[in-house]
């Protein structure tokens, strides 16, 4: 789709009530604007707000199928497989900065005015924060979950453990454990396995090395983008503690905790996650179930 083709799209109002999932509707095949661009899939009405969905490491945009099913009639959703994953497995993971640059091209290629909302979980959350700080003119709002911005204890031990785990990351035992932690429904398990096994060799280690040293960008302080940092109440303590750090770093940010869920609360509490995304995108009050971060 070219910018000239998109200019004729008429804007339409968005209704806040949550739509129900439609698992039977397949997503359109991903498309790319040039041979070196990331492929992306677009669903939802052209006149609705555009939201880029960024997935966690070790899976693909497949993880957003429940959210797409709930929001596709109210939000124009762009799902993208990150470098080293899924349809973009042939493009190696280079760095966060390299991926952010590729995501700016996604926004340019899939929107009329070069702006979009961004939602990211885990790895996707780090990328969402980075693109918001580096390119605030492109990001209308950001919602992140499962992000740690504090130093890890015993980083050498954690790095060694990551290297030991890497060869087994696509084994049956590891996939079953990860599926439980991500709250993958039984009927979706094979889809999850296919997504996880599409990750290119070396991607897990490369991403892990970079995230071990992640710190919030200095440009966050002057970023005008609305940022919502979230986490499940059962998250790792470092991620919960990071909520207030993120909220303090960005000038227009708030932090919320979802009750009785963990890292992948988009799967554990999909309706609440969808309601939160839609409320944040449309500047409506957030669901009352969410608690303010201490």
PDB file of N, CA and C in Angstrom, residues 24-25 40 58 70 77 82 85 122 146 157 184-185 190 203 205 215 219-220 243 274 281 293:
ATOM      1  N   UNK A  24     -12.110 -17.738  14.156  1.00  0.00           N
ATOM      2  CA  UNK A  24     -12.250 -18.412  12.885  1.00  0.00           C
ATOM      3  C   UNK A  24     -11.811 -17.583  11.694  1.00  0.00           C
ATOM      4  N   UNK A  25     -11.513 -16.310  11.882  1.00  0.00           N
ATOM      5  CA  UNK A  25     -11.114 -15.447  10.779  1.00  0.00           C
ATOM      6  C   UNK A  25      -9.602 -15.411  10.652  1.00  0.00           C
ATOM      7  N   UNK A  40       4.525  -7.211   7.553  1.00  0.00           N
ATOM      8  CA  UNK A  40       3.517  -6.876   8.556  1.00  0.00           C
ATOM      9  C   UNK A  40       2.143  -7.270   8.042  1.00  0.00           C
ATOM     10  N   UNK A  58      11.004 -15.185  21.276  1.00  0.00           N
ATOM     11  CA  UNK A  58      10.717 -16.608  21.259  1.00  0.00           C
ATOM     12  C   UNK A  58       9.332 -16.966  20.780  1.00  0.00           C
ATOM     13  N   UNK A  70     -10.426  -9.446  19.526  1.00  0.00           N
ATOM     14  CA  UNK A  70     -11.247  -8.598  20.386  1.00  0.00           C
ATOM     15  C   UNK A  70     -11.321  -7.155  19.896  1.00  0.00           C
ATOM     16  N   UNK A  77      -5.120  -2.737  13.407  1.00  0.00           N
ATOM     17  CA  UNK A  77      -4.006  -3.400  14.073  1.00  0.00           C
ATOM     18  C   UNK A  77      -2.948  -3.844  13.068  1.00  0.00           C
ATOM     19  N   UNK A  82       9.178  -9.727  14.629  1.00  0.00           N
ATOM     20  CA  UNK A  82      10.437  -9.014  14.825  1.00  0.00           C
ATOM     21  C   UNK A  82      11.587  -9.758  14.136  1.00  0.00           C
ATOM     22  N   UNK A  85      12.473 -13.759  13.881  1.00  0.00           N
ATOM     23  CA  UNK A  85      11.252 -14.458  14.290  1.00  0.00           C
ATOM     24  C   UNK A  85      10.283 -14.607  13.114  1.00  0.00           C
ATOM     25  N   UNK A 122       7.028  -7.601  26.941  1.00  0.00           N
ATOM     26  CA  UNK A 122       8.372  -8.142  27.146  1.00  0.00           C
ATOM     27  C   UNK A 122       9.328  -7.497  26.139  1.00  0.00           C
ATOM     28  N   UNK A 146       5.724  -6.008  31.215  1.00  0.00           N
ATOM     29  CA  UNK A 146       6.785  -6.994  31.394  1.00  0.00           C
ATOM     30  C   UNK A 146       8.176  -6.490  31.077  1.00  0.00           C
ATOM     31  N   UNK A 157      26.118 -14.752  36.178  1.00  0.00           N
ATOM     32  CA  UNK A 157      25.448 -16.041  36.335  1.00  0.00           C
ATOM     33  C   UNK A 157      24.237 -16.132  35.409  1.00  0.00           C
ATOM     34  N   UNK A 184      -0.781 -20.112  27.395  1.00  0.00           N
ATOM     35  CA  UNK A 184      -1.268 -20.512  26.078  1.00  0.00           C
ATOM     36  C   UNK A 184      -2.377 -21.553  26.249  1.00  0.00           C
ATOM     37  N   UNK A 185      -3.576 -21.307  25.732  1.00  0.00           N
ATOM     38  CA  UNK A 185      -4.656 -22.297  25.846  1.00  0.00           C
ATOM     39  C   UNK A 185      -4.273 -23.599  25.152  1.00  0.00           C
ATOM     40  N   UNK A 190      -0.245 -25.953  19.576  1.00  0.00           N
ATOM     41  CA  UNK A 190       0.501 -26.251  18.356  1.00  0.00           C
ATOM     42  C   UNK A 190       0.849 -24.975  17.598  1.00  0.00           C
ATOM     43  N   UNK A 203      19.170 -16.024  17.799  1.00  0.00           N
ATOM     44  CA  UNK A 203      18.355 -14.850  18.114  1.00  0.00           C
ATOM     45  C   UNK A 203      18.152 -14.694  19.616  1.00  0.00           C
ATOM     46  N   UNK A 205      19.954 -15.704  22.168  1.00  0.00           N
ATOM     47  CA  UNK A 205      21.170 -15.269  22.866  1.00  0.00           C
ATOM     48  C   UNK A 205      21.469 -13.798  22.584  1.00  0.00           C
ATOM     49  N   UNK A 215      18.881   0.008  29.849  1.00  0.00           N
ATOM     50  CA  UNK A 215      18.532   1.124  30.716  1.00  0.00           C
ATOM     51  C   UNK A 215      17.637   2.080  29.935  1.00  0.00           C
ATOM     52  N   UNK A 219      16.373  10.309  26.410  1.00  0.00           N
ATOM     53  CA  UNK A 219      15.374  11.118  25.701  1.00  0.00           C
ATOM     54  C   UNK A 219      13.971  10.942  26.261  1.00  0.00           C
ATOM     55  N   UNK A 220      13.778   9.980  27.157  1.00  0.00           N
ATOM     56  CA  UNK A 220      12.453   9.771  27.742  1.00  0.00           C
ATOM     57  C   UNK A 220      11.953  11.017  28.463  1.00  0.00           C
ATOM     58  N   UNK A 243       8.110  -0.371  37.181  1.00  0.00           N
ATOM     59  CA  UNK A 243       6.943   0.420  36.782  1.00  0.00           C
ATOM     60  C   UNK A 243       7.091   1.886  37.180  1.00  0.00           C
ATOM     61  N   UNK A 274      -7.374  -6.340  26.670  1.00  0.00           N
ATOM     62  CA  UNK A 274      -7.950  -5.658  25.513  1.00  0.00           C
ATOM     63  C   UNK A 274      -8.638  -4.359  25.917  1.00  0.00           C
ATOM     64  N   UNK A 281      -5.582   3.776  24.124  1.00  0.00           N
ATOM     65  CA  UNK A 281      -5.506   4.318  22.774  1.00  0.00           C
ATOM     66  C   UNK A 281      -6.496   5.455  22.582  1.00  0.00           C
ATOM     67  N   UNK A 293       0.489   1.604  40.533  1.00  0.00           N
ATOM     68  CA  UNK A 293       1.761   1.085  41.039  1.00  0.00           C
ATOM     69  C   UNK A 293       2.179   1.889  42.254  1.00  0.00           C
TER      70      UNK A 293
END
